[in-house]
Amino acid sequence: MANNLKTTHYADGTEIPLVESNSVWEAMGSEDSAYCYYNNNTSQEAFTYGALYTWAAALNGSESSDNVPSGIQGVCPDGWHIPSDGEWKELEMFLGMPQTEVDATGPRGRYIGSKLAVSPGLWSDGYLKTGDGFGNSGFMALPGGGRRYDGTFGHLGDNANFWTATEGDSAKAWGRHIYAQYSTVHRYTNVKSDGFSVRCVKDQ
C-alpha cells in the first residue's frame, strides 16, 4: 500500500473513536484506541497524509507480533496486514541496509530514508531530499507528522512516522521514522498513545 491509511472504521464496520481534544488524548493509556487528523484538519491533511492512529487502534486489540508476515490485520482492510518490525527490517535490507545495522536503534541505513520518501516539495529542506535514490522504492512516504501522547501535534513537513505490529514493552511499540534532516531511516520505541501513520502490506 503506497498511501497512508485514512480509514475511520475497521473491516467489520466497527467505528474507530475519533479524539480531537488534547486533554482527552493525553488521558488515554496504552490500550486505548483512537484516531485523528493532523491539527484536526479534515480537509487537506486527511486527503494527503491520512489519519494518525494510536498503536491499539492500529492493531485493533491484537497482541504484538514480530512474525514475518505479522499476521495482524488490525486497522487494515481485508487481505492486508500491519507490518511487523521484522518485516520492516526485511524491506530495509532489500533497499541496501547492511545486516550489521538492521537491529540497531536510532538512525540506520544511509539513503534508505531517502529511498522510502516521495514528493520532495512536501518535505522541509535537508539531507533527505538530496540523498541518493530519493523516491525510488515505491513506498512513497509523506511527512505527515504525528501527535504526541500529550495531545500536541508536530512536525508536518518534517517527519514521517509509522507504527509496526511489534511492541517494545507494555508501554511502547516499535516505529519507523523518516526525517527531512537525514537520509537514514530511524528505528525507535514509542509511547503507544502517540498518533502515527499506518501502512498496510498485502497478504501473500
PDB file of C-alpha atoms in Angstrom, residues 41-168:
ATOM      1  CA  ASN A  41      -7.881  19.255   9.870  1.00  0.00           C
ATOM      2  CA  THR A  42     -10.271  17.048   7.940  1.00  0.00           C
ATOM      3  CA  SER A  43      -9.585  18.529   4.512  1.00  0.00           C
ATOM      4  CA  GLN A  44      -6.097  18.695   3.001  1.00  0.00           C
ATOM      5  CA  GLU A  45      -4.227  16.702   5.644  1.00  0.00           C
ATOM      6  CA  ALA A  46      -6.895  13.990   5.653  1.00  0.00           C
ATOM      7  CA  PHE A  47      -6.610  13.553   1.898  1.00  0.00           C
ATOM      8  CA  THR A  48      -2.850  13.939   1.522  1.00  0.00           C
ATOM      9  CA  TYR A  49      -1.396  12.437   4.691  1.00  0.00           C
ATOM     10  CA  GLY A  50      -4.084  10.113   6.017  1.00  0.00           C
ATOM     11  CA  ALA A  51      -5.088   9.668   9.638  1.00  0.00           C
ATOM     12  CA  LEU A  52      -2.986   9.279  12.787  1.00  0.00           C
ATOM     13  CA  TYR A  53      -3.701   6.242  14.977  1.00  0.00           C
ATOM     14  CA  THR A  54      -2.717   5.059  18.428  1.00  0.00           C
ATOM     15  CA  TRP A  55      -0.961   1.687  18.477  1.00  0.00           C
ATOM     16  CA  ALA A  56      -4.014  -0.007  19.985  1.00  0.00           C
ATOM     17  CA  ALA A  57      -6.182   1.377  17.195  1.00  0.00           C
ATOM     18  CA  ALA A  58      -3.691   0.233  14.580  1.00  0.00           C
ATOM     19  CA  LEU A  59      -3.747  -3.332  15.925  1.00  0.00           C
ATOM     20  CA  ASN A  60      -7.476  -3.432  16.771  1.00  0.00           C
ATOM     21  CA  GLY A  61      -6.840  -5.272  20.029  1.00  0.00           C
ATOM     22  CA  SER A  62      -4.455  -7.878  18.622  1.00  0.00           C
ATOM     23  CA  GLU A  63      -1.365  -8.979  20.514  1.00  0.00           C
ATOM     24  CA  SER A  64       2.080  -7.836  19.416  1.00  0.00           C
ATOM     25  CA  SER A  65       3.735  -9.822  16.640  1.00  0.00           C
ATOM     26  CA  ASP A  66       7.259  -9.834  15.215  1.00  0.00           C
ATOM     27  CA  ASN A  67       6.474 -12.624  12.783  1.00  0.00           C
ATOM     28  CA  VAL A  68       7.171 -12.287   9.062  1.00  0.00           C
ATOM     29  CA  PRO A  69       4.468 -11.698   7.993  1.00  0.00           C
ATOM     30  CA  SER A  70       2.922 -10.347  11.182  1.00  0.00           C
ATOM     31  CA  GLY A  71      -0.475 -11.984  10.678  1.00  0.00           C
ATOM     32  CA  ILE A  72      -2.211  -8.947  12.221  1.00  0.00           C
ATOM     33  CA  GLN A  73      -4.929  -7.338  10.121  1.00  0.00           C
ATOM     34  CA  GLY A  74      -5.575  -4.597  12.656  1.00  0.00           C
ATOM     35  CA  VAL A  75      -6.995  -1.489  11.050  1.00  0.00           C
ATOM     36  CA  CYS A  76      -6.134  -2.701   7.547  1.00  0.00           C
ATOM     37  CA  PRO A  77      -8.737  -3.814   5.005  1.00  0.00           C
ATOM     38  CA  ASP A  78      -9.395  -7.497   4.388  1.00  0.00           C
ATOM     39  CA  GLY A  79      -6.431  -9.154   2.701  1.00  0.00           C
ATOM     40  CA  TRP A  80      -3.880  -6.756   4.204  1.00  0.00           C
ATOM     41  CA  HIS A  81      -1.906  -6.594   7.455  1.00  0.00           C
ATOM     42  CA  ILE A  82       0.171  -4.303   9.683  1.00  0.00           C
ATOM     43  CA  PRO A  83       3.882  -4.977   9.019  1.00  0.00           C
ATOM     44  CA  SER A  84       5.974  -6.171  11.944  1.00  0.00           C
ATOM     45  CA  ASP A  85       9.342  -4.791  12.993  1.00  0.00           C
ATOM     46  CA  GLY A  86      10.806  -7.864  11.296  1.00  0.00           C
ATOM     47  CA  GLU A  87       9.041  -7.087   8.024  1.00  0.00           C
ATOM     48  CA  TRP A  88      10.391  -3.551   8.115  1.00  0.00           C
ATOM     49  CA  LYS A  89      13.877  -4.957   8.581  1.00  0.00           C
ATOM     50  CA  GLU A  90      13.423  -7.160   5.519  1.00  0.00           C
ATOM     51  CA  LEU A  91      12.370  -4.128   3.465  1.00  0.00           C
ATOM     52  CA  GLU A  92      15.304  -2.095   4.732  1.00  0.00           C
ATOM     53  CA  MET A  93      17.806  -4.811   3.863  1.00  0.00           C
ATOM     54  CA  PHE A  94      16.209  -5.215   0.423  1.00  0.00           C
ATOM     55  CA  LEU A  95      16.868  -1.497  -0.110  1.00  0.00           C
ATOM     56  CA  GLY A  96      20.512  -1.922   0.863  1.00  0.00           C
ATOM     57  CA  MET A  97      20.771  -1.639   4.643  1.00  0.00           C
ATOM     58  CA  PRO A  98      23.712  -3.681   5.964  1.00  0.00           C
ATOM     59  CA  GLN A  99      22.827  -6.641   8.177  1.00  0.00           C
ATOM     60  CA  THR A 100      25.065  -5.143  10.869  1.00  0.00           C
ATOM     61  CA  GLU A 101      22.772  -2.092  11.182  1.00  0.00           C
ATOM     62  CA  VAL A 102      19.320  -3.587  10.918  1.00  0.00           C
ATOM     63  CA  ASP A 103      18.807  -4.363  14.640  1.00  0.00           C
ATOM     64  CA  ALA A 104      20.174  -1.019  15.833  1.00  0.00           C
ATOM     65  CA  THR A 105      18.089   1.698  17.471  1.00  0.00           C
ATOM     66  CA  GLY A 106      18.226   5.191  16.026  1.00  0.00           C
ATOM     67  CA  PRO A 107      19.402   6.244  12.557  1.00  0.00           C
ATOM     68  CA  ARG A 108      20.300   3.344  10.260  1.00  0.00           C
ATOM     69  CA  GLY A 109      20.953   2.766   6.597  1.00  0.00           C
ATOM     70  CA  ARG A 110      22.425   5.679   4.668  1.00  0.00           C
ATOM     71  CA  TYR A 111      19.976   6.783   1.935  1.00  0.00           C
ATOM     72  CA  ILE A 112      17.320   4.242   2.969  1.00  0.00           C
ATOM     73  CA  GLY A 113      15.094   7.038   4.278  1.00  0.00           C
ATOM     74  CA  SER A 114      15.586   8.932   1.018  1.00  0.00           C
ATOM     75  CA  LYS A 115      14.563   5.877  -0.988  1.00  0.00           C
ATOM     76  CA  LEU A 116      11.397   5.447   1.098  1.00  0.00           C
ATOM     77  CA  ALA A 117      10.267   9.073   0.713  1.00  0.00           C
ATOM     78  CA  VAL A 118       8.489  10.804  -2.177  1.00  0.00           C
ATOM     79  CA  SER A 119       7.253  14.270  -3.240  1.00  0.00           C
ATOM     80  CA  PRO A 120      10.248  16.465  -2.356  1.00  0.00           C
ATOM     81  CA  GLY A 121       8.101  19.597  -2.459  1.00  0.00           C
ATOM     82  CA  LEU A 122       6.227  18.440   0.649  1.00  0.00           C
ATOM     83  CA  TRP A 123       9.388  17.890   2.713  1.00  0.00           C
ATOM     84  CA  SER A 124      11.350  20.567   4.554  1.00  0.00           C
ATOM     85  CA  ASP A 125      14.875  21.185   3.344  1.00  0.00           C
ATOM     86  CA  GLY A 126      17.507  18.715   4.485  1.00  0.00           C
ATOM     87  CA  TYR A 127      19.644  15.748   3.515  1.00  0.00           C
ATOM     88  CA  LEU A 128      16.628  13.511   2.837  1.00  0.00           C
ATOM     89  CA  LYS A 129      15.714  15.195  -0.449  1.00  0.00           C
ATOM     90  CA  THR A 130      19.293  15.175  -1.723  1.00  0.00           C
ATOM     91  CA  GLY A 131      20.029  11.553  -0.795  1.00  0.00           C
ATOM     92  CA  ASP A 132      20.833   9.010  -3.492  1.00  0.00           C
ATOM     93  CA  GLY A 133      17.795   7.215  -4.860  1.00  0.00           C
ATOM     94  CA  PHE A 134      15.201   9.618  -3.459  1.00  0.00           C
ATOM     95  CA  GLY A 135      11.761   8.138  -4.049  1.00  0.00           C
ATOM     96  CA  ASN A 136      12.879   5.067  -5.984  1.00  0.00           C
ATOM     97  CA  SER A 137      11.487   2.396  -3.635  1.00  0.00           C
ATOM     98  CA  GLY A 138       7.813   2.942  -4.428  1.00  0.00           C
ATOM     99  CA  PHE A 139       6.993   3.224  -0.709  1.00  0.00           C
ATOM    100  CA  MET A 140       6.078   6.900  -1.105  1.00  0.00           C
ATOM    101  CA  ALA A 141       6.481   8.130   2.487  1.00  0.00           C
ATOM    102  CA  LEU A 142       4.995  11.571   3.088  1.00  0.00           C
ATOM    103  CA  PRO A 143       5.840  13.912   6.003  1.00  0.00           C
ATOM    104  CA  GLY A 144       2.532  13.625   7.833  1.00  0.00           C
ATOM    105  CA  GLY A 145       3.945  14.497  11.253  1.00  0.00           C
ATOM    106  CA  GLY A 146       2.383  12.978  14.349  1.00  0.00           C
ATOM    107  CA  ARG A 147       0.543  13.504  17.604  1.00  0.00           C
ATOM    108  CA  ARG A 148       2.326  13.072  20.905  1.00  0.00           C
ATOM    109  CA  TYR A 149       0.855  11.202  23.849  1.00  0.00           C
ATOM    110  CA  ASP A 150       0.161  14.604  25.465  1.00  0.00           C
ATOM    111  CA  GLY A 151      -2.184  15.517  22.613  1.00  0.00           C
ATOM    112  CA  THR A 152       0.057  18.030  20.836  1.00  0.00           C
ATOM    113  CA  PHE A 153       0.691  17.857  17.098  1.00  0.00           C
ATOM    114  CA  GLY A 154       4.051  18.406  15.451  1.00  0.00           C
ATOM    115  CA  HIS A 155       6.412  18.058  12.512  1.00  0.00           C
ATOM    116  CA  LEU A 156       4.111  18.152   9.499  1.00  0.00           C
ATOM    117  CA  GLY A 157       6.510  18.562   6.581  1.00  0.00           C
ATOM    118  CA  ASP A 158       9.444  17.330   8.665  1.00  0.00           C
ATOM    119  CA  ASN A 159       8.712  13.729   9.722  1.00  0.00           C
ATOM    120  CA  ALA A 160       7.004  10.559   8.557  1.00  0.00           C
ATOM    121  CA  ASN A 161       6.136   8.210  11.434  1.00  0.00           C
ATOM    122  CA  PHE A 162       4.791   4.668  11.071  1.00  0.00           C
ATOM    123  CA  TRP A 163       3.671   2.036  13.570  1.00  0.00           C
ATOM    124  CA  THR A 164       4.820  -1.560  13.369  1.00  0.00           C
ATOM    125  CA  ALA A 165       2.896  -4.535  14.786  1.00  0.00           C
ATOM    126  CA  THR A 166       5.666  -5.164  17.319  1.00  0.00           C
ATOM    127  CA  GLU A 167       5.736  -3.821  20.873  1.00  0.00           C
ATOM    128  CA  GLY A 168       8.904  -2.985  22.747  1.00  0.00           C
TER     129      GLY A 168
END
